[in-house]
Amino acid sequence: MAAPQRRSPRILTVKSSRYLTPHMIRVTLTGDGLADFPEGQEGAHCKLAFPREGESFEAFSALYSEGRPKERVHPVRTYTVRSFRPESLEMDIDFVAHGDEGPATLWAQSAAPGDFLAFMGPGPVKLTEFYADWYLVAADMSALPVAAATLEAMPETARGVAIFEIHSEDDRQEIDIPEGIKTHWLVQDDPHLPSAAQIDFIRGLEFPDGRIQTCIAGESGVIRELRLLVQTGRGIDKADAYISGYWKLGLVEDQHQQAKREGLAG
Ligand SMILES: Cc1cc2nc3c(=O)[nH]c(=O)nc-3n(C[C@H](O)[C@H](O)[C@H](O)COP(=O)(O)OP(=O)(O)OC[C@H]3O[C@@H](n4cnc5c(N)ncnc54)[C@H](O)[C@@H]3O)c2cc1C
């Protein structure tokens, strides 16, 4: 599906915020700007700009009233539309509480009704057509929102495997997953250490014959390996494989995006 047309950033305010699980914060955003938000964008990514400490709503909004500022004034991070309820103009975004002092995480940890941010996007939804005989979904916590939205959009008859790498047993979430998708939760309690859990698991999987589609995202080093495994190793067609690095150990997002552009990160 083509990306919806670029529009001025939407200034949204926090309606509520809560810990969905010990390491996942669900922030519900609202605002008149959502009146023209397209439906069916669950799983699409967006860019969020966060205000500076003490910045007023008026001063912040003014900077986005004529589009994206030419120069970066605020920290901007990439997130996923987890759900959108047009009738109440509410959008949920799930933030991993990963324990680092990143501006997005800090903002989400203290988000309270009336707080605000600028929402840019949405970008394209990752999987819009479901035609596979078998699906492979793999996600760490940063990619749980895209994985969950994708699984919820699949036909009820879908078959395959979904692997979620989470920080603790209690980070399991309720997701509406087709019965034919076998789910595995892998616990890796320190996300700051490299993890081979998903790689080992997928290496040991038996891939059936037939057309395979993937939705795989997470830490860049893991993604690099998984890309080799599923595309080069298993020959899954590039067009059928959504596989993307969402963050990288030791790099803040801007550095990670730069490394991706230079082909140095997954
Ligand atoms: C298309 C796309 C969609 C995404 N959707 C989501 C989403 O819905 N929810 C979500 O939580 N994240 C999502 N991410 C990942 C998110 O953009 C990054 O995790 C981002 O770095 C968080 O910003 P920050 O300000 O918290 O940390 P930064 O300032 O970017 O980084 C600070 C430090 O934290 C580390 N770090 C960053 N993220 C993680 C993590 N998940 N686990 C452990 N350490 C980390 C970095 O390596 C760095 O050392 C998405 C990324 C992409 C590309």
mmCIF file of C-alpha atoms and ligand atoms in Angstrom:
data_model
loop_
_atom_site.group_PDB
_atom_site.id
_atom_site.type_symbol
_atom_site.label_atom_id
_atom_site.label_comp_id
_atom_site.label_asym_id
_atom_site.label_seq_id
_atom_site.Cartn_x
_atom_site.Cartn_y
_atom_site.Cartn_z
ATOM 1 C CA MET A 1 0.000 0.000 0.000
ATOM 2 C CA ALA A 2 1.365 3.447 -0.865
ATOM 3 C CA ALA A 3 2.281 5.668 2.079
ATOM 4 C CA PRO A 4 -0.481 8.114 2.901
ATOM 5 C CA GLN A 5 0.219 11.680 1.760
ATOM 6 C CA ARG A 6 2.582 13.735 3.876
ATOM 7 C CA ARG A 7 0.721 16.086 6.154
ATOM 8 C CA SER A 8 1.758 18.608 8.787
ATOM 9 C CA PRO A 9 2.716 17.074 12.118
ATOM 10 C CA ARG A 10 -0.171 16.468 14.492
ATOM 11 C CA ILE A 11 0.208 17.835 17.998
ATOM 12 C CA LEU A 12 -1.272 15.212 20.279
ATOM 13 C CA THR A 13 -1.806 15.169 24.021
ATOM 14 C CA VAL A 14 -1.678 12.316 26.481
ATOM 15 C CA LYS A 15 -5.085 11.045 27.531
ATOM 16 C CA SER A 16 -3.738 8.285 29.746
ATOM 17 C CA SER A 17 -0.647 6.239 30.318
ATOM 18 C CA ARG A 18 -0.098 2.920 32.054
ATOM 19 C CA TYR A 19 2.307 0.042 32.325
ATOM 20 C CA LEU A 20 0.818 -2.686 30.179
ATOM 21 C CA THR A 21 3.483 -5.074 31.494
ATOM 22 C CA PRO A 22 6.599 -4.368 33.611
ATOM 23 C CA HIS A 23 8.628 -3.166 30.591
ATOM 24 C CA MET A 24 5.953 -1.788 28.275
ATOM 25 C CA ILE A 25 4.215 1.555 28.694
ATOM 26 C CA ARG A 26 1.021 2.172 26.749
ATOM 27 C CA VAL A 27 0.429 5.848 26.104
ATOM 28 C CA THR A 28 -2.982 6.810 24.751
ATOM 29 C CA LEU A 29 -2.825 10.002 22.713
ATOM 30 C CA THR A 30 -5.647 12.191 21.555
ATOM 31 C CA GLY A 31 -6.243 15.473 19.729
ATOM 32 C CA ASP A 32 -8.362 17.124 17.035
ATOM 33 C CA GLY A 33 -5.519 16.366 14.638
ATOM 34 C CA LEU A 34 -6.654 12.740 14.662
ATOM 35 C CA ALA A 35 -10.004 13.632 13.061
ATOM 36 C CA ASP A 36 -8.515 13.004 9.605
ATOM 37 C CA PHE A 37 -6.264 10.129 10.661
ATOM 38 C CA PRO A 38 -6.744 7.233 8.212
ATOM 39 C CA GLU A 39 -8.084 3.921 9.530
ATOM 40 C CA GLY A 40 -6.208 0.647 9.158
ATOM 41 C CA GLN A 41 -2.758 2.052 10.013
ATOM 42 C CA GLU A 42 -2.046 -0.315 12.912
ATOM 43 C CA GLY A 43 1.546 -1.517 12.502
ATOM 44 C CA ALA A 44 2.622 1.564 10.533
ATOM 45 C CA HIS A 45 5.551 3.497 11.927
ATOM 46 C CA CYS A 46 5.583 7.151 12.841
ATOM 47 C CA LYS A 47 8.081 9.741 14.027
ATOM 48 C CA LEU A 48 7.494 11.365 17.385
ATOM 49 C CA ALA A 49 9.104 14.637 18.480
ATOM 50 C CA PHE A 50 9.314 15.275 22.220
ATOM 51 C CA PRO A 51 9.266 18.712 23.890
ATOM 52 C CA ARG A 52 12.170 20.099 25.842
ATOM 53 C CA GLU A 53 11.907 20.305 29.592
ATOM 54 C CA GLY A 54 9.537 23.110 30.615
ATOM 55 C CA GLU A 55 8.536 23.978 27.039
ATOM 56 C CA SER A 56 4.982 25.289 26.793
ATOM 57 C CA PHE A 57 2.333 23.703 24.557
ATOM 58 C CA GLU A 58 2.001 26.974 22.618
ATOM 59 C CA ALA A 59 5.737 27.374 21.966
ATOM 60 C CA PHE A 60 6.071 23.704 20.978
ATOM 61 C CA SER A 61 3.016 23.667 18.680
ATOM 62 C CA ALA A 62 4.105 26.880 16.961
ATOM 63 C CA LEU A 63 7.253 25.147 15.732
ATOM 64 C CA TYR A 64 5.169 22.519 13.896
ATOM 65 C CA SER A 65 2.338 24.721 12.632
ATOM 66 C CA GLU A 66 3.889 25.075 9.173
ATOM 67 C CA GLY A 67 5.160 21.530 8.783
ATOM 68 C CA ARG A 68 8.297 19.866 10.073
ATOM 69 C CA PRO A 69 10.879 22.414 11.215
ATOM 70 C CA LYS A 70 13.790 22.620 8.751
ATOM 71 C CA GLU A 71 16.288 22.110 11.559
ATOM 72 C CA ARG A 72 15.883 19.462 14.239
ATOM 73 C CA VAL A 73 14.843 21.241 17.436
ATOM 74 C CA HIS A 74 13.529 18.315 19.448
ATOM 75 C CA PRO A 75 14.552 14.703 19.864
ATOM 76 C CA VAL A 76 12.734 12.560 17.299
ATOM 77 C CA ARG A 77 12.235 8.796 17.625
ATOM 78 C CA THR A 78 10.435 6.129 15.603
ATOM 79 C CA TYR A 79 7.416 4.270 17.013
ATOM 80 C CA THR A 80 4.494 2.150 15.813
ATOM 81 C CA VAL A 81 0.783 2.853 15.737
ATOM 82 C CA ARG A 82 -0.512 0.030 17.940
ATOM 83 C CA SER A 83 -4.176 0.939 17.675
ATOM 84 C CA PHE A 84 -6.445 3.769 16.645
ATOM 85 C CA ARG A 85 -10.064 4.312 17.706
ATOM 86 C CA PRO A 86 -11.603 6.879 15.332
ATOM 87 C CA GLU A 87 -14.828 7.186 17.322
ATOM 88 C CA SER A 88 -12.965 8.582 20.343
ATOM 89 C CA LEU A 89 -9.921 9.992 18.476
ATOM 90 C CA GLU A 90 -7.566 7.850 20.534
ATOM 91 C CA MET A 91 -4.304 6.289 19.468
ATOM 92 C CA ASP A 92 -2.195 3.856 21.487
ATOM 93 C CA ILE A 93 1.579 3.787 21.232
ATOM 94 C CA ASP A 94 3.542 1.211 23.224
ATOM 95 C CA PHE A 95 6.957 2.298 24.508
ATOM 96 C CA VAL A 96 9.514 -0.202 25.770
ATOM 97 C CA ALA A 97 10.840 0.836 29.177
ATOM 98 C CA HIS A 98 14.328 -0.351 28.242
ATOM 99 C CA GLY A 99 16.105 1.229 31.170
ATOM 100 C CA ASP A 100 18.289 3.693 29.253
ATOM 101 C CA GLU A 101 17.964 7.424 29.448
ATOM 102 C CA GLY A 102 16.730 7.825 25.882
ATOM 103 C CA PRO A 103 14.489 10.874 25.468
ATOM 104 C CA ALA A 104 11.523 8.829 24.234
ATOM 105 C CA THR A 105 11.702 6.380 27.096
ATOM 106 C CA LEU A 106 12.152 9.133 29.662
ATOM 107 C CA TRP A 107 9.169 10.973 28.216
ATOM 108 C CA ALA A 108 6.965 7.844 28.257
ATOM 109 C CA GLN A 109 7.964 6.918 31.796
ATOM 110 C CA SER A 110 6.661 10.205 33.127
ATOM 111 C CA ALA A 111 3.834 10.763 30.615
ATOM 112 C CA ALA A 112 0.736 12.170 32.291
ATOM 113 C CA PRO A 113 -2.580 13.534 30.982
ATOM 114 C CA GLY A 114 -2.007 16.869 29.230
ATOM 115 C CA ASP A 115 1.582 16.126 28.180
ATOM 116 C CA PHE A 116 2.130 16.533 24.452
ATOM 117 C CA LEU A 117 4.267 15.552 21.478
ATOM 118 C CA ALA A 118 4.346 15.969 17.702
ATOM 119 C CA PHE A 119 3.279 12.987 15.611
ATOM 120 C CA MET A 120 4.629 12.679 12.071
ATOM 121 C CA GLY A 121 3.357 10.062 9.682
ATOM 122 C CA PRO A 122 2.070 7.417 9.466
ATOM 123 C CA GLY A 123 4.506 5.619 7.191
ATOM 124 C CA PRO A 124 3.420 2.517 5.319
ATOM 125 C CA VAL A 125 1.824 -0.478 7.037
ATOM 126 C CA LYS A 126 4.356 -3.313 6.860
ATOM 127 C CA LEU A 127 2.224 -6.251 5.682
ATOM 128 C CA THR A 128 -0.952 -5.383 3.876
ATOM 129 C CA GLU A 129 -1.520 -8.549 1.881
ATOM 130 C CA PHE A 130 -1.532 -11.996 3.390
ATOM 131 C CA TYR A 131 -0.981 -14.714 0.804
ATOM 132 C CA ALA A 132 1.542 -17.055 2.451
ATOM 133 C CA ASP A 133 1.160 -20.764 3.161
ATOM 134 C CA TRP A 134 3.178 -20.201 6.324
ATOM 135 C CA TYR A 135 4.184 -17.091 8.336
ATOM 136 C CA LEU A 136 7.249 -16.406 10.435
ATOM 137 C CA VAL A 137 6.908 -13.565 12.943
ATOM 138 C CA ALA A 138 9.790 -12.678 15.261
ATOM 139 C CA ALA A 139 10.030 -9.657 17.514
ATOM 140 C CA ASP A 140 11.798 -8.302 20.530
ATOM 141 C CA MET A 141 9.871 -5.880 22.728
ATOM 142 C CA SER A 142 10.464 -2.877 20.438
ATOM 143 C CA ALA A 143 8.779 -4.819 17.630
ATOM 144 C CA LEU A 144 5.941 -6.308 19.678
ATOM 145 C CA PRO A 145 3.593 -3.538 18.460
ATOM 146 C CA VAL A 146 4.252 -4.226 14.762
ATOM 147 C CA ALA A 147 4.181 -7.992 15.307
ATOM 148 C CA ALA A 148 0.939 -7.844 17.280
ATOM 149 C CA ALA A 149 -0.761 -5.550 14.750
ATOM 150 C CA THR A 150 0.351 -7.821 11.900
ATOM 151 C CA LEU A 151 -0.873 -10.982 13.631
ATOM 152 C CA GLU A 152 -4.196 -9.342 14.416
ATOM 153 C CA ALA A 153 -4.635 -8.412 10.747
ATOM 154 C CA MET A 154 -3.909 -11.945 9.446
ATOM 155 C CA PRO A 155 -6.681 -14.174 8.131
ATOM 156 C CA GLU A 156 -8.036 -16.552 10.786
ATOM 157 C CA THR A 157 -6.756 -19.495 8.749
ATOM 158 C CA ALA A 158 -3.122 -18.330 8.840
ATOM 159 C CA ARG A 159 -0.500 -20.893 9.871
ATOM 160 C CA GLY A 160 3.024 -20.352 11.107
ATOM 161 C CA VAL A 161 5.200 -19.465 14.061
ATOM 162 C CA ALA A 162 5.504 -16.319 16.179
ATOM 163 C CA ILE A 163 8.497 -15.768 18.449
ATOM 164 C CA PHE A 164 8.574 -12.974 20.997
ATOM 165 C CA GLU A 165 11.674 -12.093 22.973
ATOM 166 C CA ILE A 166 10.696 -10.326 26.189
ATOM 167 C CA HIS A 167 12.481 -9.050 29.288
ATOM 168 C CA SER A 168 10.524 -11.087 31.836
ATOM 169 C CA GLU A 169 7.765 -13.714 31.975
ATOM 170 C CA ASP A 170 5.378 -10.958 33.026
ATOM 171 C CA ASP A 171 5.987 -9.112 29.759
ATOM 172 C CA ARG A 172 3.791 -11.589 27.894
ATOM 173 C CA GLN A 173 0.858 -9.781 26.316
ATOM 174 C CA GLU A 174 -2.614 -10.791 25.238
ATOM 175 C CA ILE A 175 -2.587 -10.750 21.445
ATOM 176 C CA ASP A 176 -5.370 -11.920 19.183
ATOM 177 C CA ILE A 177 -3.378 -14.502 17.210
ATOM 178 C CA PRO A 178 -4.820 -16.930 14.625
ATOM 179 C CA GLU A 179 -5.050 -20.443 16.073
ATOM 180 C CA GLY A 180 -2.734 -21.889 13.440
ATOM 181 C CA ILE A 181 0.169 -19.638 14.544
ATOM 182 C CA LYS A 182 2.230 -21.357 17.213
ATOM 183 C CA THR A 183 3.523 -18.838 19.757
ATOM 184 C CA HIS A 184 6.814 -18.951 21.665
ATOM 185 C CA TRP A 185 7.883 -16.478 24.330
ATOM 186 C CA LEU A 186 11.637 -16.321 24.969
ATOM 187 C CA VAL A 187 12.790 -14.490 28.085
ATOM 188 C CA GLN A 188 16.046 -12.524 27.890
ATOM 189 C CA ASP A 189 16.201 -10.448 31.030
ATOM 190 C CA ASP A 190 18.969 -8.015 30.069
ATOM 191 C CA PRO A 191 18.255 -6.301 26.744
ATOM 192 C CA HIS A 192 21.650 -4.579 26.923
ATOM 193 C CA LEU A 193 23.483 -7.826 26.247
ATOM 194 C CA PRO A 194 23.639 -9.379 22.783
ATOM 195 C CA SER A 195 21.126 -12.192 22.508
ATOM 196 C CA ALA A 196 21.175 -15.189 20.201
ATOM 197 C CA ALA A 197 17.850 -16.545 21.495
ATOM 198 C CA GLN A 198 15.801 -15.802 18.367
ATOM 199 C CA ILE A 199 18.621 -16.773 16.018
ATOM 200 C CA ASP A 200 19.077 -20.163 17.696
ATOM 201 C CA PHE A 201 15.342 -20.754 17.780
ATOM 202 C CA ILE A 202 14.825 -19.922 14.109
ATOM 203 C CA ARG A 203 17.890 -21.905 13.062
ATOM 204 C CA GLY A 204 16.288 -24.972 14.655
ATOM 205 C CA LEU A 205 12.895 -24.443 13.019
ATOM 206 C CA GLU A 206 11.606 -26.661 10.293
ATOM 207 C CA PHE A 207 10.399 -24.506 7.421
ATOM 208 C CA PRO A 208 7.581 -26.131 5.446
ATOM 209 C CA ASP A 209 7.366 -26.042 1.648
ATOM 210 C CA GLY A 210 5.272 -23.317 0.087
ATOM 211 C CA ARG A 211 5.202 -19.537 0.116
ATOM 212 C CA ILE A 212 6.486 -17.903 3.303
ATOM 213 C CA GLN A 213 5.988 -14.324 4.476
ATOM 214 C CA THR A 214 7.834 -12.820 7.428
ATOM 215 C CA CYS A 215 7.401 -9.973 9.854
ATOM 216 C CA ILE A 216 10.688 -9.763 11.740
ATOM 217 C CA ALA A 217 12.082 -6.748 13.580
ATOM 218 C CA GLY A 218 14.213 -5.870 16.575
ATOM 219 C CA GLU A 219 17.830 -5.271 17.552
ATOM 220 C CA SER A 220 20.000 -4.583 14.547
ATOM 221 C CA GLY A 221 22.710 -7.200 15.220
ATOM 222 C CA VAL A 222 20.071 -9.909 15.606
ATOM 223 C CA ILE A 223 18.294 -8.714 12.476
ATOM 224 C CA ARG A 224 21.485 -8.925 10.423
ATOM 225 C CA GLU A 225 21.825 -12.590 11.349
ATOM 226 C CA LEU A 226 18.150 -13.314 10.813
ATOM 227 C CA ARG A 227 18.212 -11.684 7.401
ATOM 228 C CA LEU A 228 21.043 -14.034 6.397
ATOM 229 C CA LEU A 229 19.183 -16.960 7.867
ATOM 230 C CA VAL A 230 15.815 -16.405 6.206
ATOM 231 C CA GLN A 231 16.751 -14.717 2.949
ATOM 232 C CA THR A 232 20.108 -16.231 2.041
ATOM 233 C CA GLY A 233 19.778 -19.475 4.018
ATOM 234 C CA ARG A 234 16.126 -20.333 3.399
ATOM 235 C CA GLY A 235 15.717 -18.461 0.135
ATOM 236 C CA ILE A 236 12.649 -16.492 1.202
ATOM 237 C CA ASP A 237 11.871 -13.920 -1.449
ATOM 238 C CA LYS A 238 12.907 -10.383 -0.470
ATOM 239 C CA ALA A 239 9.447 -9.101 -1.401
ATOM 240 C CA ASP A 240 7.848 -11.545 1.054
ATOM 241 C CA ALA A 241 10.220 -10.766 3.915
ATOM 242 C CA TYR A 242 9.619 -7.724 6.084
ATOM 243 C CA ILE A 243 12.730 -7.718 8.208
ATOM 244 C CA SER A 244 14.020 -4.572 9.840
ATOM 245 C CA GLY A 245 16.424 -3.312 12.507
ATOM 246 C CA TYR A 246 14.514 -1.182 15.026
ATOM 247 C CA TRP A 247 17.378 -0.173 17.338
ATOM 248 C CA LYS A 248 21.015 -1.049 17.938
ATOM 249 C CA LEU A 249 22.873 -1.916 21.101
ATOM 250 C CA GLY A 250 24.996 1.044 22.184
ATOM 251 C CA LEU A 251 23.664 3.532 19.598
ATOM 252 C CA VAL A 252 21.024 6.202 20.007
ATOM 253 C CA GLU A 253 18.439 6.199 17.243
ATOM 254 C CA ASP A 254 20.033 8.881 15.048
ATOM 255 C CA GLN A 255 23.336 6.986 15.063
ATOM 256 C CA HIS A 256 21.528 3.753 14.255
ATOM 257 C CA GLN A 257 19.666 5.329 11.316
ATOM 258 C CA GLN A 258 22.953 6.749 10.022
ATOM 259 C CA ALA A 259 24.611 3.320 10.319
ATOM 260 C CA LYS A 260 21.674 1.807 8.374
ATOM 261 C CA ARG A 261 22.070 4.369 5.586
ATOM 262 C CA GLU A 262 25.768 3.503 5.375
ATOM 263 C CA GLY A 263 24.960 -0.216 5.255
ATOM 264 C CA LEU A 264 26.678 -0.789 8.598
ATOM 265 C CA ALA A 265 23.584 -1.914 10.524
ATOM 266 C CA GLY A 266 20.603 -4.185 9.886
HETATM 267 C C1 LIG B 1 10.026 1.319 12.221
HETATM 268 C C2 LIG B 1 10.299 1.349 13.734
HETATM 269 C C3 LIG B 1 9.252 1.190 14.627
HETATM 270 C C4 LIG B 1 9.498 1.159 16.026
HETATM 271 N N1 LIG B 1 8.447 1.002 16.884
HETATM 272 C C5 LIG B 1 8.673 0.973 18.224
HETATM 273 C C6 LIG B 1 7.591 0.835 19.153
HETATM 274 O O1 LIG B 1 6.408 0.810 18.779
HETATM 275 N N2 LIG B 1 7.887 0.770 20.475
HETATM 276 C C7 LIG B 1 9.179 0.853 20.934
HETATM 277 O O2 LIG B 1 9.394 0.802 22.164
HETATM 278 N N3 LIG B 1 10.215 1.011 20.094
HETATM 279 C C8 LIG B 1 9.986 1.091 18.749
HETATM 280 N N4 LIG B 1 11.035 1.266 17.895
HETATM 281 C C9 LIG B 1 12.389 1.351 18.449
HETATM 282 C C10 LIG B 1 12.706 2.761 18.978
HETATM 283 O O3 LIG B 1 12.686 3.673 17.916
HETATM 284 C C11 LIG B 1 14.120 2.727 19.591
HETATM 285 O O4 LIG B 1 14.150 1.801 20.643
HETATM 286 C C12 LIG B 1 14.587 4.090 20.057
HETATM 287 O O5 LIG B 1 15.990 4.035 20.157
HETATM 288 C C13 LIG B 1 14.008 4.496 21.412
HETATM 289 O O6 LIG B 1 14.429 5.808 21.705
HETATM 290 P P1 LIG B 1 14.972 6.242 23.152
HETATM 291 O O7 LIG B 1 14.922 7.726 23.148
HETATM 292 O O8 LIG B 1 14.264 5.486 24.201
HETATM 293 O O9 LIG B 1 16.489 5.725 23.158
HETATM 294 P P2 LIG B 1 17.778 6.289 22.345
HETATM 295 O O10 LIG B 1 18.126 7.670 22.788
HETATM 296 O O11 LIG B 1 17.558 6.095 20.866
HETATM 297 O O12 LIG B 1 18.887 5.265 22.846
HETATM 298 C C14 LIG B 1 19.433 5.315 24.161
HETATM 299 C C15 LIG B 1 20.072 3.979 24.497
HETATM 300 O O13 LIG B 1 19.048 3.004 24.643
HETATM 301 C C16 LIG B 1 19.314 1.843 23.872
HETATM 302 N N5 LIG B 1 18.021 1.293 23.401
HETATM 303 C C17 LIG B 1 17.153 1.852 22.513
HETATM 304 N N6 LIG B 1 16.083 1.073 22.347
HETATM 305 C C18 LIG B 1 16.257 -0.017 23.131
HETATM 306 C C19 LIG B 1 15.491 -1.190 23.404
HETATM 307 N N7 LIG B 1 14.296 -1.407 22.815
HETATM 308 N N8 LIG B 1 15.988 -2.086 24.280
HETATM 309 C C20 LIG B 1 17.187 -1.895 24.901
HETATM 310 N N9 LIG B 1 17.951 -0.798 24.700
HETATM 311 C C21 LIG B 1 17.498 0.125 23.815
HETATM 312 C C22 LIG B 1 20.192 2.349 22.727
HETATM 313 O O14 LIG B 1 21.010 1.304 22.200
HETATM 314 C C23 LIG B 1 21.011 3.436 23.411
HETATM 315 O O15 LIG B 1 22.143 2.868 24.032
HETATM 316 C C24 LIG B 1 10.818 1.322 16.504
HETATM 317 C C25 LIG B 1 11.870 1.536 15.599
HETATM 318 C C26 LIG B 1 11.617 1.546 14.228
HETATM 319 C C27 LIG B 1 12.764 1.764 13.259
#
